[in-house]
Amino acid sequence: MISGRNEPIMLPCSAPIGILLSKLKNFRRHFSTFVLTRGLMTALLGSAFIYLDHWGISFLWLNSILGLGCLYLLLPSDKAVWASAGFFTGIFWFWWIALSFNHYHMPWAVPLVVIVMGLLYAILFWAIAFLSEYLSCRVQCFTPKSSDALYGRCEASPPALFTLSLKALGLWGLSYIHPFGFDWFKPELIFVESCFGIEKWQFAIILAGIVLTLWKKQYAYLLILLFAWQPLSTAKTTLPKDIDIVTTHTTVENKWNKTLQPEQFSMLFAAIDKAIDENKSLVILPESVFPLFLNRSASLMDALRKKAEHISIVTGGLYWDGKTPRNSTYIFTHNTIQIANKVLLVPFGESNPLPDFLSDWVNKVFYDGAVDYKADNHVTDYKIDGNTYRNAICFEATSEKLYKGRPKKMIVLSNNGWFTPSIEPTLQKLLLQYYSRKYGTTIYHAVNMSSSCIIRNGQAQKL
């Protein structure tokens, strides 16, 4: 159509393009180079203790400074920086989860899962900062408009005490949020190998000291942190002479290869015989080193029962009750056999936390129609030579539920083959140190595909 005025011709798609450009500008405004850099630096400081420990570097004073630096950068930042810090933290802490998809022949899913982990914690961090800024804006701003409060546009001065306190409270409570039952993210874990304690009240003191320092801009308030002072013991931990913990190095693919199992089983019995020759009273083997329904294998059960006449044996194996499979610990002591089933299953790895209609679809598409394991209802304690041990299998040993009643001793069996090589074994060990330090539990940890260890009063000694 010809117009008498010299006007530009507007194509139908120009409006959507304009909206898209506007959105991109808005994104760039919220996630500038400064935001991304500050978020990355915060995440690096908050994750450094994991990687330093992984590389065999552990200094109490260094971990203390790194942890305090992370909190000092994070608390006064706005919600965009919190989202950025959460994104990088989620990746730095949990990128290894994606490695398990390689064993299901889905390498294409690895980068997607890594990004999902980052986005998950970006949302959690952003929600804390958003709610803190929104509530602070509503309380402190002079006659704010509701839309101003919603988007954080108010004329309040830089981070006020109320805003900082709300963010600190949100961070303090973040360890109680467990996405899909996965509870490995604990902000106070950054101080597990430091000069400070890891109890919730001690973490609250640390947060309070930093909040007051930021609010008053006076470093003298950091003296408050002395009330949380509780350096990790540096006393060397040793394994009792009568206990042998066996470390195995069997990959996931080899473990489930039935043609290789006879050789693997021979190695396990050789390890038991070696412990007997060394006059040990207890030998501990890793999780599911017998990757079959052990209770249905008469020959293996008889062989282990005979060995138990000379030494107590704790080993991992599968259990079948005729209906559902279980991941279990088998305890052979003299003429008795006890079976302790796993209580907390790995989300998606052993049990699907999604609703049934989604769970069945996910199991069919991603896990070749595999049936979920069944969890037991009660934690199991068992006795060996007069000593009481709390049973724990891999993931559940890093959950609060297993430490109810403050068990003095715990035997943990793990298979880290799904996630190696990565930082997963290191993060697992740090979490076990956290619980050992918190509850005074001595942990005997037998592992496949990474170092076994003993942990006492938060101090770990690799074997």
Short mmCIF file of C-alpha atoms in Angstrom, two decimals:
data_model
loop_
_atom_site.label_atom_id
_atom_site.label_comp_id
_atom_site.label_asym_id
_atom_site.label_seq_id
_atom_site.Cartn_x
_atom_site.Cartn_y
_atom_site.Cartn_z
CA MET A 1 0.00 0.00 0.00
CA ILE A 2 1.37 3.43 -1.03
CA SER A 3 1.23 6.24 1.52
CA GLY A 4 1.58 9.93 0.79
CA ARG A 5 3.68 10.40 3.95
CA ASN A 6 7.29 9.40 4.18
CA GLU A 7 6.82 6.78 6.95
CA PRO A 8 8.83 3.63 7.52
CA ILE A 9 7.15 0.36 6.73
CA MET A 10 6.71 -1.68 9.94
CA LEU A 11 6.98 -5.41 9.45
CA PRO A 12 4.68 -7.62 11.53
CA CYS A 13 7.61 -9.17 13.36
CA SER A 14 9.07 -5.85 14.53
CA ALA A 15 7.05 -5.73 17.73
CA PRO A 16 8.22 -9.12 19.03
CA ILE A 17 11.80 -8.24 18.09
CA GLY A 18 11.49 -5.00 19.99
CA ILE A 19 10.20 -6.82 23.05
CA LEU A 20 13.04 -9.34 22.79
CA LEU A 21 15.65 -6.57 22.56
CA SER A 22 14.07 -4.87 25.55
CA LYS A 23 14.24 -8.12 27.53
CA LEU A 24 17.89 -8.62 26.56
CA LYS A 25 18.74 -5.09 27.68
CA ASN A 26 16.94 -5.75 30.96
CA PHE A 27 18.89 -9.01 31.39
CA ARG A 28 22.18 -7.22 30.70
CA ARG A 29 21.23 -4.55 33.20
CA HIS A 30 20.62 -7.12 35.94
CA PHE A 31 23.50 -9.42 35.02
CA SER A 32 26.33 -7.09 34.18
CA THR A 33 30.00 -8.01 34.19
CA PHE A 34 30.21 -6.76 37.78
CA VAL A 35 27.34 -8.98 38.87
CA LEU A 36 28.78 -12.08 37.22
CA THR A 37 32.30 -11.37 38.47
CA ARG A 38 31.19 -10.74 42.05
CA GLY A 39 28.98 -13.82 41.98
CA LEU A 40 31.82 -15.92 40.59
CA MET A 41 34.27 -14.64 43.19
CA THR A 42 31.81 -15.33 45.99
CA ALA A 43 31.23 -18.87 44.74
CA LEU A 44 34.96 -19.48 44.40
CA LEU A 45 35.56 -18.40 47.99
CA GLY A 46 32.68 -20.57 49.19
CA SER A 47 33.85 -23.63 47.27
CA ALA A 48 37.62 -23.36 47.68
CA PHE A 49 37.71 -25.53 50.81
CA ILE A 50 36.41 -28.52 48.80
CA TYR A 51 39.00 -28.26 46.06
CA LEU A 52 41.87 -27.47 48.43
CA ASP A 53 41.05 -30.59 50.44
CA HIS A 54 40.74 -32.56 47.19
CA TRP A 55 44.29 -31.48 46.31
CA GLY A 56 45.56 -32.34 49.79
CA ILE A 57 45.78 -28.75 51.03
CA SER A 58 44.16 -27.98 54.36
CA PHE A 59 45.02 -25.06 56.64
CA LEU A 60 42.57 -24.04 59.34
CA TRP A 61 43.42 -20.34 59.05
CA LEU A 62 43.12 -20.36 55.24
CA ASN A 63 39.72 -22.09 55.25
CA SER A 64 38.55 -19.63 57.91
CA ILE A 65 39.54 -16.60 55.83
CA LEU A 66 38.03 -18.01 52.64
CA GLY A 67 34.73 -18.77 54.38
CA LEU A 68 34.50 -15.35 56.00
CA GLY A 69 35.39 -13.70 52.68
CA CYS A 70 32.57 -15.53 50.94
CA LEU A 71 30.00 -14.35 53.49
CA TYR A 72 31.42 -10.81 53.51
CA LEU A 73 30.95 -10.52 49.75
CA LEU A 74 27.58 -12.25 49.60
CA LEU A 75 25.52 -10.65 52.38
CA PRO A 76 25.56 -7.00 51.18
CA SER A 77 25.03 -7.95 47.51
CA ASP A 78 21.73 -7.51 45.69
CA LYS A 79 19.53 -10.31 44.37
CA ALA A 80 21.24 -10.40 40.97
CA VAL A 81 24.60 -11.14 42.59
CA TRP A 82 22.97 -13.71 44.87
CA ALA A 83 21.52 -15.46 41.81
CA SER A 84 24.92 -15.39 40.12
CA ALA A 85 26.67 -16.69 43.25
CA GLY A 86 24.06 -19.44 43.63
CA PHE A 87 24.49 -20.50 40.00
CA PHE A 88 28.26 -20.87 40.25
CA THR A 89 28.05 -22.44 43.72
CA GLY A 90 25.62 -25.08 42.48
CA ILE A 91 28.02 -25.95 39.69
CA PHE A 92 31.21 -25.90 41.78
CA TRP A 93 29.66 -28.10 44.48
CA PHE A 94 27.56 -30.51 42.42
CA TRP A 95 28.76 -30.71 38.79
CA TRP A 96 29.82 -34.29 39.44
CA ILE A 97 26.19 -35.47 39.65
CA ALA A 98 26.07 -35.28 35.87
CA LEU A 99 28.84 -37.87 35.51
CA SER A 100 26.45 -40.70 36.39
CA PHE A 101 24.68 -40.21 33.05
CA ASN A 102 27.81 -41.44 31.27
CA HIS A 103 27.13 -44.87 32.74
CA TYR A 104 23.66 -44.83 31.19
CA HIS A 105 25.14 -43.97 27.78
CA MET A 106 23.69 -40.47 27.84
CA PRO A 107 26.72 -38.16 27.62
CA TRP A 108 24.51 -35.52 25.97
CA ALA A 109 22.76 -35.07 29.33
CA VAL A 110 25.96 -34.18 31.23
CA PRO A 111 26.14 -30.44 30.34
CA LEU A 112 22.38 -30.10 30.76
CA VAL A 113 22.47 -31.54 34.28
CA VAL A 114 25.39 -29.27 35.20
CA ILE A 115 23.39 -26.22 34.09
CA VAL A 116 20.29 -27.47 35.92
CA MET A 117 22.28 -27.76 39.17
CA GLY A 118 23.47 -24.20 38.72
CA LEU A 119 19.96 -22.90 37.99
CA LEU A 120 18.49 -24.76 40.96
CA TYR A 121 20.78 -23.02 43.45
CA ALA A 122 20.57 -19.74 41.54
CA ILE A 123 16.82 -19.79 42.20
CA LEU A 124 17.26 -20.64 45.88
CA PHE A 125 19.84 -17.89 46.42
CA TRP A 126 17.81 -15.39 44.42
CA ALA A 127 14.67 -16.19 46.41
CA ILE A 128 16.45 -15.44 49.70
CA ALA A 129 17.75 -12.09 48.46
CA PHE A 130 14.49 -11.15 46.74
CA LEU A 131 12.35 -11.83 49.80
CA SER A 132 14.84 -10.02 52.04
CA GLU A 133 14.91 -6.93 49.81
CA TYR A 134 11.17 -6.97 49.29
CA LEU A 135 10.34 -7.21 52.99
CA SER A 136 12.97 -4.62 53.84
CA CYS A 137 11.61 -2.29 51.21
CA ARG A 138 8.07 -2.68 52.54
CA VAL A 139 9.18 -1.98 56.10
CA GLN A 140 11.76 0.75 55.60
CA CYS A 141 10.81 2.73 52.51
CA PHE A 142 8.81 5.91 52.90
CA THR A 143 5.39 5.39 51.28
CA PRO A 144 6.66 3.02 48.64
CA LYS A 145 4.56 1.96 45.74
CA SER A 146 3.75 -1.71 45.74
CA SER A 147 5.40 -2.11 42.35
CA ASP A 148 8.54 -0.36 43.65
CA ALA A 149 8.75 -2.74 46.56
CA LEU A 150 8.15 -5.71 44.30
CA TYR A 151 11.05 -4.86 42.04
CA GLY A 152 13.32 -3.56 44.77
CA ARG A 153 13.05 0.08 43.69
CA CYS A 154 12.87 2.06 46.89
CA GLU A 155 14.78 4.97 48.28
CA ALA A 156 16.21 3.15 51.25
CA SER A 157 19.93 3.61 51.77
CA PRO A 158 22.49 0.85 51.09
CA PRO A 159 22.06 -2.45 52.90
CA ALA A 160 20.38 -1.69 56.20
CA LEU A 161 20.56 -3.87 59.29
CA PHE A 162 17.12 -5.33 58.60
CA THR A 163 18.02 -6.33 55.04
CA LEU A 164 21.34 -7.85 56.05
CA SER A 165 19.70 -9.72 58.92
CA LEU A 166 17.04 -11.21 56.65
CA LYS A 167 19.64 -12.37 54.15
CA ALA A 168 21.74 -13.86 56.94
CA LEU A 169 18.65 -15.64 58.30
CA GLY A 170 17.87 -17.03 54.86
CA LEU A 171 21.42 -18.29 54.42
CA TRP A 172 21.37 -19.78 57.92
CA GLY A 173 18.19 -21.72 57.08
CA LEU A 174 19.30 -22.83 53.62
CA SER A 175 20.65 -26.13 54.96
CA TYR A 176 17.06 -27.10 55.87
CA ILE A 177 15.97 -26.93 52.21
CA HIS A 178 16.49 -30.29 50.50
CA PRO A 179 15.57 -30.33 46.79
CA PHE A 180 14.17 -33.79 46.00
CA GLY A 181 15.54 -35.00 49.35
CA PHE A 182 19.13 -34.11 48.43
CA ASP A 183 20.65 -32.48 51.53
CA TRP A 184 24.33 -32.07 50.70
CA PHE A 185 24.32 -28.27 50.61
CA LYS A 186 25.08 -26.84 54.04
CA PRO A 187 26.50 -23.28 54.09
CA GLU A 188 28.18 -23.89 57.45
CA LEU A 189 30.17 -26.72 55.86
CA ILE A 190 32.67 -24.10 54.67
CA PHE A 191 33.99 -24.04 58.26
CA VAL A 192 34.28 -27.82 58.76
CA GLU A 193 38.08 -27.63 58.57
CA SER A 194 38.57 -24.20 60.11
CA CYS A 195 39.08 -22.33 63.36
CA PHE A 196 35.31 -22.06 63.89
CA GLY A 197 32.66 -24.50 65.04
CA ILE A 198 30.01 -25.92 62.72
CA GLU A 199 27.00 -25.91 65.06
CA LYS A 200 24.02 -23.82 63.96
CA TRP A 201 24.44 -21.40 66.87
CA GLN A 202 28.09 -20.89 65.96
CA PHE A 203 27.20 -20.20 62.33
CA ALA A 204 24.61 -17.68 63.59
CA ILE A 205 27.33 -15.90 65.59
CA ILE A 206 29.57 -15.74 62.52
CA LEU A 207 26.76 -14.30 60.43
CA ALA A 208 25.87 -11.79 63.17
CA GLY A 209 29.46 -10.58 63.39
CA ILE A 210 29.67 -10.03 59.63
CA VAL A 211 26.25 -8.34 59.51
CA LEU A 212 27.22 -5.85 62.22
CA THR A 213 30.57 -5.21 60.54
CA LEU A 214 28.88 -4.44 57.23
CA TRP A 215 26.20 -2.32 58.88
CA LYS A 216 28.49 -0.20 61.06
CA LYS A 217 31.50 -0.44 58.72
CA GLN A 218 33.70 -1.16 61.72
CA TYR A 219 35.87 -4.28 61.75
CA ALA A 220 35.89 -4.31 65.54
CA TYR A 221 32.59 -6.18 65.38
CA LEU A 222 34.44 -9.18 63.96
CA LEU A 223 35.60 -9.83 67.52
CA ILE A 224 32.14 -11.34 68.01
CA LEU A 225 33.40 -14.25 65.95
CA LEU A 226 35.56 -15.31 68.90
CA PHE A 227 32.39 -16.71 70.52
CA ALA A 228 32.24 -19.21 67.62
CA TRP A 229 35.93 -20.09 67.97
CA GLN A 230 36.40 -23.86 68.05
CA PRO A 231 39.36 -25.00 65.93
CA LEU A 232 39.22 -28.46 64.44
CA SER A 233 41.41 -30.88 66.36
CA THR A 234 44.68 -31.58 64.59
CA ALA A 235 45.39 -34.75 66.57
CA LYS A 236 46.17 -37.64 64.26
CA THR A 237 43.46 -40.29 64.00
CA THR A 238 44.46 -43.93 63.64
CA LEU A 239 42.55 -47.08 62.85
CA PRO A 240 42.29 -49.62 65.70
CA LYS A 241 44.75 -52.46 65.16
CA ASP A 242 42.07 -55.13 65.25
CA ILE A 243 39.97 -53.58 62.43
CA ASP A 244 40.70 -53.83 58.71
CA ILE A 245 38.92 -51.60 56.18
CA VAL A 246 39.13 -52.82 52.59
CA THR A 247 39.23 -50.42 49.64
CA THR A 248 38.23 -51.78 46.23
CA HIS A 249 38.75 -50.35 42.74
CA THR A 250 36.01 -51.85 40.60
CA THR A 251 34.40 -49.66 37.94
CA VAL A 252 30.63 -49.56 37.54
CA GLU A 253 30.81 -51.41 34.22
CA ASN A 254 33.06 -54.16 35.56
CA LYS A 255 31.08 -54.50 38.75
CA TRP A 256 27.90 -55.54 36.94
CA ASN A 257 29.71 -57.69 34.37
CA LYS A 258 28.78 -61.19 35.47
CA THR A 259 31.73 -62.74 33.65
CA LEU A 260 34.13 -60.74 35.84
CA GLN A 261 32.36 -61.35 39.15
CA PRO A 262 34.10 -64.67 40.02
CA GLU A 263 37.48 -62.92 39.85
CA GLN A 264 36.15 -59.99 41.90
CA PHE A 265 34.73 -62.32 44.55
CA SER A 266 38.05 -64.17 44.77
CA MET A 267 39.79 -60.87 45.50
CA LEU A 268 37.29 -60.10 48.26
CA PHE A 269 37.82 -63.48 49.94
CA ALA A 270 41.57 -62.98 49.59
CA ALA A 271 41.21 -59.68 51.47
CA ILE A 272 39.25 -61.45 54.20
CA ASP A 273 41.90 -64.17 54.45
CA LYS A 274 44.61 -61.52 54.71
CA ALA A 275 42.76 -59.88 57.61
CA ILE A 276 42.46 -63.27 59.32
CA ASP A 277 46.19 -63.91 58.90
CA GLU A 278 46.89 -60.51 60.50
CA ASN A 279 44.73 -61.46 63.51
CA LYS A 280 42.10 -58.82 62.84
CA SER A 281 38.77 -59.20 64.62
CA LEU A 282 36.70 -57.23 62.09
CA VAL A 283 36.96 -56.66 58.34
CA ILE A 284 34.79 -54.09 56.55
CA LEU A 285 34.07 -54.25 52.80
CA PRO A 286 32.45 -51.49 50.67
CA GLU A 287 28.88 -51.07 49.48
CA SER A 288 27.40 -53.80 47.25
CA VAL A 289 30.75 -55.42 46.56
CA PHE A 290 28.60 -58.49 46.01
CA PRO A 291 26.36 -57.00 43.26
CA LEU A 292 23.72 -59.70 43.44
CA PHE A 293 20.99 -60.80 45.80
CA LEU A 294 23.41 -62.22 48.32
CA ASN A 295 20.70 -63.82 50.45
CA ARG A 296 19.70 -65.90 47.41
CA SER A 297 23.25 -67.17 46.79
CA ALA A 298 23.70 -70.20 49.05
CA SER A 299 27.32 -70.77 48.02
CA LEU A 300 28.46 -67.23 48.84
CA MET A 301 26.50 -67.16 52.08
CA ASP A 302 28.05 -70.45 53.19
CA ALA A 303 31.55 -69.27 52.27
CA LEU A 304 31.13 -66.01 54.22
CA ARG A 305 29.62 -67.87 57.17
CA LYS A 306 32.68 -70.13 57.34
CA LYS A 307 35.04 -67.14 57.22
CA ALA A 308 33.03 -65.54 60.03
CA GLU A 309 34.15 -68.37 62.33
CA HIS A 310 37.53 -66.62 62.38
CA ILE A 311 36.65 -62.95 61.88
CA SER A 312 33.57 -60.71 61.92
CA ILE A 313 32.64 -59.50 58.43
CA VAL A 314 30.63 -56.43 57.41
CA THR A 315 29.97 -56.26 53.68
CA GLY A 316 27.62 -54.69 51.18
CA GLY A 317 25.26 -56.73 49.04
CA LEU A 318 21.79 -56.64 47.53
CA TYR A 319 18.78 -58.21 49.24
CA TRP A 320 15.63 -59.64 47.72
CA ASP A 321 12.56 -60.33 49.83
CA GLY A 322 10.53 -61.78 46.98
CA LYS A 323 8.91 -58.45 46.08
CA THR A 324 11.36 -55.55 46.03
CA PRO A 325 15.15 -55.17 45.96
CA ARG A 326 17.07 -53.54 48.78
CA ASN A 327 20.56 -52.16 49.19
CA SER A 328 21.84 -53.82 52.34
CA THR A 329 24.65 -54.46 54.77
CA TYR A 330 25.36 -58.07 55.74
CA ILE A 331 26.93 -58.61 59.17
CA PHE A 332 28.53 -62.01 59.75
CA THR A 333 29.63 -62.61 63.34
CA HIS A 334 30.61 -66.11 64.44
CA ASN A 335 27.46 -68.19 63.85
CA THR A 336 25.00 -65.32 63.39
CA ILE A 337 23.99 -63.30 60.31
CA GLN A 338 22.25 -59.93 60.47
CA ILE A 339 20.97 -57.87 57.55
CA ALA A 340 20.61 -54.10 57.83
CA ASN A 341 18.78 -52.39 54.98
CA LYS A 342 19.34 -48.87 53.72
CA VAL A 343 16.97 -46.27 55.18
CA LEU A 344 17.53 -43.22 52.95
CA LEU A 345 17.78 -43.84 49.20
CA VAL A 346 19.63 -41.71 46.68
CA PRO A 347 17.15 -39.42 44.86
CA PHE A 348 16.80 -40.65 41.25
CA GLY A 349 19.76 -43.02 41.73
CA GLU A 350 17.92 -45.61 43.85
CA SER A 351 14.42 -44.23 44.24
CA ASN A 352 12.51 -41.75 42.13
CA PRO A 353 11.11 -38.88 44.24
CA LEU A 354 8.67 -37.80 41.51
CA PRO A 355 4.93 -38.67 41.51
CA ASP A 356 4.18 -42.23 40.33
CA PHE A 357 3.03 -41.27 36.82
CA LEU A 358 6.26 -39.31 36.23
CA SER A 359 8.42 -41.76 38.13
CA ASP A 360 7.40 -44.68 35.92
CA TRP A 361 8.11 -42.66 32.77
CA VAL A 362 11.53 -41.50 33.98
CA ASN A 363 12.51 -45.05 35.01
CA LYS A 364 11.44 -46.38 31.62
CA VAL A 365 13.18 -43.71 29.53
CA PHE A 366 16.35 -43.11 31.53
CA TYR A 367 16.88 -46.29 33.58
CA ASP A 368 15.78 -49.05 31.17
CA GLY A 369 12.64 -49.71 33.21
CA ALA A 370 14.56 -50.50 36.41
CA VAL A 371 12.53 -50.96 39.59
CA ASP A 372 13.16 -48.57 42.51
CA TYR A 373 14.88 -49.92 45.59
CA LYS A 374 12.91 -50.15 48.79
CA ALA A 375 13.99 -48.24 51.90
CA ASP A 376 13.69 -49.63 55.40
CA ASN A 377 11.65 -47.75 57.98
CA HIS A 378 14.11 -47.87 60.85
CA VAL A 379 17.79 -47.19 61.38
CA THR A 380 19.74 -50.31 62.38
CA ASP A 381 22.31 -50.63 65.16
CA TYR A 382 24.25 -53.86 65.54
CA LYS A 383 26.85 -55.23 67.93
CA ILE A 384 30.23 -56.75 67.15
CA ASP A 385 32.49 -57.88 69.98
CA GLY A 386 30.63 -55.74 72.49
CA ASN A 387 30.78 -52.56 70.35
CA THR A 388 27.59 -51.01 68.96
CA TYR A 389 27.73 -49.65 65.41
CA ARG A 390 25.17 -47.59 63.51
CA ASN A 391 24.61 -48.94 59.99
CA ALA A 392 24.89 -46.51 57.08
CA ILE A 393 25.23 -47.03 53.34
CA CYS A 394 26.76 -44.25 51.27
CA PHE A 395 24.29 -41.34 50.77
CA GLU A 396 22.39 -41.86 54.00
CA ALA A 397 25.56 -41.41 56.08
CA THR A 398 25.54 -37.75 55.03
CA SER A 399 22.02 -37.11 56.37
CA GLU A 400 20.98 -35.84 59.77
CA LYS A 401 18.49 -38.69 60.32
CA LEU A 402 21.25 -41.28 60.69
CA TYR A 403 22.75 -39.43 63.67
CA LYS A 404 19.68 -39.35 65.88
CA GLY A 405 20.63 -40.55 69.33
CA ARG A 406 24.25 -39.49 68.74
CA PRO A 407 25.72 -42.89 67.86
CA LYS A 408 29.25 -43.32 69.16
CA LYS A 409 30.36 -45.48 66.25
CA MET A 410 29.16 -45.85 62.67
CA ILE A 411 30.22 -48.16 59.85
CA VAL A 412 29.65 -46.62 56.43
CA LEU A 413 29.84 -48.56 53.15
CA SER A 414 30.10 -46.58 49.90
CA ASN A 415 30.46 -47.02 46.17
CA ASN A 416 31.78 -43.84 44.55
CA GLY A 417 32.31 -45.42 41.15
CA TRP A 418 29.39 -43.52 39.66
CA PHE A 419 31.08 -40.16 40.19
CA THR A 420 34.82 -40.66 39.82
CA PRO A 421 37.06 -39.03 38.97
CA SER A 422 35.57 -35.93 40.61
CA ILE A 423 35.32 -34.04 43.90
CA GLU A 424 32.36 -36.16 45.05
CA PRO A 425 34.44 -38.40 47.36
CA THR A 426 36.01 -35.26 48.88
CA LEU A 427 32.65 -33.59 49.48
CA GLN A 428 31.31 -36.82 50.95
CA LYS A 429 34.28 -37.03 53.32
CA LEU A 430 33.83 -33.40 54.39
CA LEU A 431 30.16 -34.04 55.16
CA LEU A 432 31.10 -37.09 57.23
CA GLN A 433 33.65 -34.92 59.06
CA TYR A 434 30.87 -32.39 59.67
CA TYR A 435 28.60 -34.97 61.29
CA SER A 436 31.44 -36.60 63.20
CA ARG A 437 32.42 -33.23 64.60
CA LYS A 438 28.82 -32.29 65.38
CA TYR A 439 27.73 -35.54 67.05
CA GLY A 440 31.03 -36.99 68.26
CA THR A 441 30.61 -40.08 66.10
CA THR A 442 33.60 -42.18 65.07
CA ILE A 443 33.08 -43.26 61.46
CA TYR A 444 34.67 -46.27 59.76
CA HIS A 445 34.27 -45.74 56.02
CA ALA A 446 34.91 -48.49 53.45
CA VAL A 447 34.80 -47.24 49.85
CA ASN A 448 34.92 -48.50 46.30
CA MET A 449 36.78 -46.30 43.76
CA SER A 450 38.16 -43.77 46.25
CA SER A 451 40.08 -43.72 49.52
CA SER A 452 38.60 -45.36 52.61
CA CYS A 453 39.08 -43.53 55.90
CA ILE A 454 38.44 -43.31 59.61
CA ILE A 455 36.95 -40.12 61.02
CA ARG A 456 37.04 -39.20 64.71
CA ASN A 457 35.94 -35.85 66.18
CA GLY A 458 35.83 -34.36 62.69
CA GLN A 459 39.42 -35.34 61.89
CA ALA A 460 39.80 -37.72 58.92
CA GLN A 461 42.61 -40.10 58.18
CA LYS A 462 42.70 -41.74 54.75
CA LEU A 463 43.72 -45.39 54.66
#
